[in-house]
Short mmCIF file of C-alpha atoms and ligand atoms in Angstrom, two decimals:
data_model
loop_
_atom_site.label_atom_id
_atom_site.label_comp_id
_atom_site.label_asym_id
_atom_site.label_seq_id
_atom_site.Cartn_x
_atom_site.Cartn_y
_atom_site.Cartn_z
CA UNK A 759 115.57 82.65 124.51
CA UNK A 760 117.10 85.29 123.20
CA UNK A 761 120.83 86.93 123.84
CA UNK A 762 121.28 90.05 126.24
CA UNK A 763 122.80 91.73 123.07
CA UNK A 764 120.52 90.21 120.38
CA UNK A 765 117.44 91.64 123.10
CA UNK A 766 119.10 95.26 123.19
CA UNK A 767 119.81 94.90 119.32
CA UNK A 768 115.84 94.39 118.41
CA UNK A 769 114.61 97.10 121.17
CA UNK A 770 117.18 99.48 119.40
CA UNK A 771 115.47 98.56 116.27
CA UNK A 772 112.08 98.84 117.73
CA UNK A 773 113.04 102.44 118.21
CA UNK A 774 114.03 103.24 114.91
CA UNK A 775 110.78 102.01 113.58
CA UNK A 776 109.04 103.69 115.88
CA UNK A 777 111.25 106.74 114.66
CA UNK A 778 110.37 106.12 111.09
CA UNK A 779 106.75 106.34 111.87
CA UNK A 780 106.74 109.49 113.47
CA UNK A 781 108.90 110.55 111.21
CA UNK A 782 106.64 109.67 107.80
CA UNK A 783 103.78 110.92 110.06
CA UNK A 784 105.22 114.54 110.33
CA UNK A 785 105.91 114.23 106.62
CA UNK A 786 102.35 113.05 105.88
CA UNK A 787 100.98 116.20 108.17
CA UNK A 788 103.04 118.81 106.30
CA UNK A 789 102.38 117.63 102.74
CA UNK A 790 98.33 117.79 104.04
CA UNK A 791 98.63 121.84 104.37
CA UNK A 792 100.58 122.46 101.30
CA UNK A 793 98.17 123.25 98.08
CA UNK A 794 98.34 120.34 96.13
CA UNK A 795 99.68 117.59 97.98
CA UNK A 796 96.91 115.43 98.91
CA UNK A 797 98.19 112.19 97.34
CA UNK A 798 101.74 112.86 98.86
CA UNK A 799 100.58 113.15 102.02
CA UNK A 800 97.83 110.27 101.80
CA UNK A 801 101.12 108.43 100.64
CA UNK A 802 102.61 109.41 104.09
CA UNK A 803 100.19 108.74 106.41
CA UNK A 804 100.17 105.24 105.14
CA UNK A 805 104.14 105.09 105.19
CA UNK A 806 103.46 105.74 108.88
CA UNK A 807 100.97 103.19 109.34
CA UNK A 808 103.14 100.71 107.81
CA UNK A 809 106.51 101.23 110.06
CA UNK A 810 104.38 101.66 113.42
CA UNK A 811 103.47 97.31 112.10
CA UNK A 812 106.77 97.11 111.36
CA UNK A 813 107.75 97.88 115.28
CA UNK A 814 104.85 96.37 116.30
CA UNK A 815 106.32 92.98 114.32
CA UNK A 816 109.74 93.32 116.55
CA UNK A 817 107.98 93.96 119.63
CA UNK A 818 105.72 90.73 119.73
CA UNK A 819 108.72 88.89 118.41
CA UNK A 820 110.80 89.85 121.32
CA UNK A 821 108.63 89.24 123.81
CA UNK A 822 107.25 85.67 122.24
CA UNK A 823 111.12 84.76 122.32
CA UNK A 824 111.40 85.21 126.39
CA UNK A 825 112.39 88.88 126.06
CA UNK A 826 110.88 92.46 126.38
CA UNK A 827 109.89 94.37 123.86
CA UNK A 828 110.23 98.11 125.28
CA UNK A 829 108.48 101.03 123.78
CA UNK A 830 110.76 103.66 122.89
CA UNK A 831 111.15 107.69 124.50
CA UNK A 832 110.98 109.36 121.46
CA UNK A 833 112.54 112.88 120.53
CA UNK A 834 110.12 114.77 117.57
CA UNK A 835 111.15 114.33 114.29
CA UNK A 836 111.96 116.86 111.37
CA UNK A 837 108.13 118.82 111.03
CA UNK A 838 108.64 120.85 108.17
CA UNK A 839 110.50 121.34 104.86
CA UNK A 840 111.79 123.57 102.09
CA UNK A 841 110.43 121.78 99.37
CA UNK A 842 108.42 118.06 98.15
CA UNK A 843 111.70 117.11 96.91
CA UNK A 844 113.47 117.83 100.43
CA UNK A 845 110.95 115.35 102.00
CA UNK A 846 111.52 112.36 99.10
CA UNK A 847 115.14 112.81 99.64
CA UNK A 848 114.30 112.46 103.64
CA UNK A 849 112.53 109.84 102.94
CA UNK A 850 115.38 107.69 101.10
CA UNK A 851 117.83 108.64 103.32
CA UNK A 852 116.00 107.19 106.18
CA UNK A 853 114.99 103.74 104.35
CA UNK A 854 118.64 103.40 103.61
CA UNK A 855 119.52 104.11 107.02
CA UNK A 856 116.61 101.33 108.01
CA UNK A 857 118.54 99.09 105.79
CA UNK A 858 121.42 99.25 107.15
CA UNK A 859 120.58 98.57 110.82
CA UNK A 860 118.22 95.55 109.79
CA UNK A 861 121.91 94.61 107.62
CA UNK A 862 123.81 94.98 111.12
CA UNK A 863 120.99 92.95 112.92
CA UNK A 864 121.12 90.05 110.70
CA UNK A 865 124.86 90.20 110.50
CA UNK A 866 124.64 89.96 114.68
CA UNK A 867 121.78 87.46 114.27
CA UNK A 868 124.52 85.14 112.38
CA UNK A 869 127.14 85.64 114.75
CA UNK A 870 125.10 84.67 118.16
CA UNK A 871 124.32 81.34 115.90
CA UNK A 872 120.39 82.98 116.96
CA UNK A 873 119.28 81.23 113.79
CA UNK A 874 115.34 81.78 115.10
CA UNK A 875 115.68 85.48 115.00
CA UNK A 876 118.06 85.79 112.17
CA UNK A 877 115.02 83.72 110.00
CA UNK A 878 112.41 86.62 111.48
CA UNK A 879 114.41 89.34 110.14
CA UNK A 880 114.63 87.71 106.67
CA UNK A 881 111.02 89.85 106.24
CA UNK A 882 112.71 92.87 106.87
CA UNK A 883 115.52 92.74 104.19
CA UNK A 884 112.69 91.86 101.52
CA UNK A 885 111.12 94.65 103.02
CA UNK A 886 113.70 97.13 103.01
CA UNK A 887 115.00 96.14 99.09
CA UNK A 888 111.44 97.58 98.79
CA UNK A 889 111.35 100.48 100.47
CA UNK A 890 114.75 101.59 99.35
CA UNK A 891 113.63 100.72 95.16
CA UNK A 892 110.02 102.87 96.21
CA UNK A 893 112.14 105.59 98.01
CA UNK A 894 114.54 106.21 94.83
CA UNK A 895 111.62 106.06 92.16
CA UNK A 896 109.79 108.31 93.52
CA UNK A 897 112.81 110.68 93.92
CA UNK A 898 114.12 110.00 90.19
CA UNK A 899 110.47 110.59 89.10
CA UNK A 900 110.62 114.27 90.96
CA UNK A 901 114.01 114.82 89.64
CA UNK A 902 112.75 114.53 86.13
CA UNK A 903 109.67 116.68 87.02
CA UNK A 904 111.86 119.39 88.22
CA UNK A 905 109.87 122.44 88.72
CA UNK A 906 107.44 121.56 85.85
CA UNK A 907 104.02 121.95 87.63
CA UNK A 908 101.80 119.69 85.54
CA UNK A 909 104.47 116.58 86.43
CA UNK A 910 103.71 117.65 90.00
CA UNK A 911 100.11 117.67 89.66
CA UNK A 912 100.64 113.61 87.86
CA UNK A 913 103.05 112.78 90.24
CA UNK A 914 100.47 113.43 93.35
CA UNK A 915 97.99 112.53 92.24
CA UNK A 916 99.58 108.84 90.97
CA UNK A 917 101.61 108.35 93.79
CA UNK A 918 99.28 105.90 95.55
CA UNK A 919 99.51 104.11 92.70
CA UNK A 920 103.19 103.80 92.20
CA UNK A 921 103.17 102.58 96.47
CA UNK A 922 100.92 99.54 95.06
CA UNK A 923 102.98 99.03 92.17
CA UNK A 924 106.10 99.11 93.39
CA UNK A 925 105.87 97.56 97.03
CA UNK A 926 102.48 95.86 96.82
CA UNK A 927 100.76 98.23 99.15
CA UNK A 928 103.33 97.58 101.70
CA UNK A 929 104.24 95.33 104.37
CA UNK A 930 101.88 92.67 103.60
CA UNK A 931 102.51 92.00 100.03
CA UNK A 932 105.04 89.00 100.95
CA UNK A 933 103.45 87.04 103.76
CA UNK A 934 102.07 90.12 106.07
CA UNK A 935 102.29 90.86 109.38
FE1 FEO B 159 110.51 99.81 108.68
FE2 FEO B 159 110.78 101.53 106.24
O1 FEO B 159 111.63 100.77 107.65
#
């Protein structure tokens, strides 16, 4: 059974997933009505994909564990940008921000001796080392590119590649869903 606090602690999370999939999801539409940005926004839509499992994950959790799982009221997220390099930088700054509240989780997981939920959320930290190492490749890789065209052109249309390189695909590479 879980805590009162360890319950609240999840459904916040639950949130920010849910957050972090609306969030790649407005990214993912944008990039699809700039010229060029097909693989970026491909790259998006299944960033989405991936966090709505990733809420998904916590809610079934909470619930098997004698608690509810609450969807989230959620406020719309950031729907356009200045630049592809604005939305990478987004993008890291969020993951980090992920990381931090999974770090906070686990941290509270430790405390409440709640050793069942503190092993669940061991998928999450492998998970977010991920995310954060994907997040900051691709934004060293656009750094280097700069305003160079042909690099742009590359890094689109590779960037699919670099997800399945670097994080496996996503989400399932260690043990799925
Ligand atoms: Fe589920 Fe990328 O945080």
């Amino acid at each position: 059974m879980l805590s009162k606090t360890i319950q609240e602690a999840l459904n916040a999370q639950i949130g920010l997933e849910a957050a972090s999939s609306q969030a790649y999801l407005a990214m993912a539409s944008w990039a699809d009505i700039q010229p060029g940005l097909q693989g970026v926004s491909e790259f998006f839509y299944k960033q989405s994909d991936e966090e709505r499992v990733h809420m998904l994950k916590l809610i079934k959790f909470v619930n098997e564990r004698g608690g509810f799982g609450i969807v989230p009221h959620l406020g719309q997220p950031i729907i356009t940008f200045q630049s592809i390099k604005r939305v990478f930088e987004e993008f890291l700054a969020h993951e980090i921000k992920v990381s931090e509240s999974i770090n906070d989780l686990v941290h509270m997981a430790l405390q409440e001796k709640d050793y069942a939920t503190h092993n669940f959320l061991q998928w999450y930290v492998s998970e977010q080392i991920e995310e954060e190492r994907l997040a900051r490749t691709l934004n060293e890789k656009l750094e280097m590119i700069g305003e160079d065209k042909s690099g742009l052109y590359l890094f689109d249309r590779d960037i699919l590649n670099f997800r399945l390189q670097i994080s496996g695909g996503g989400g399932g590479g260690r043990g799925g869903h």
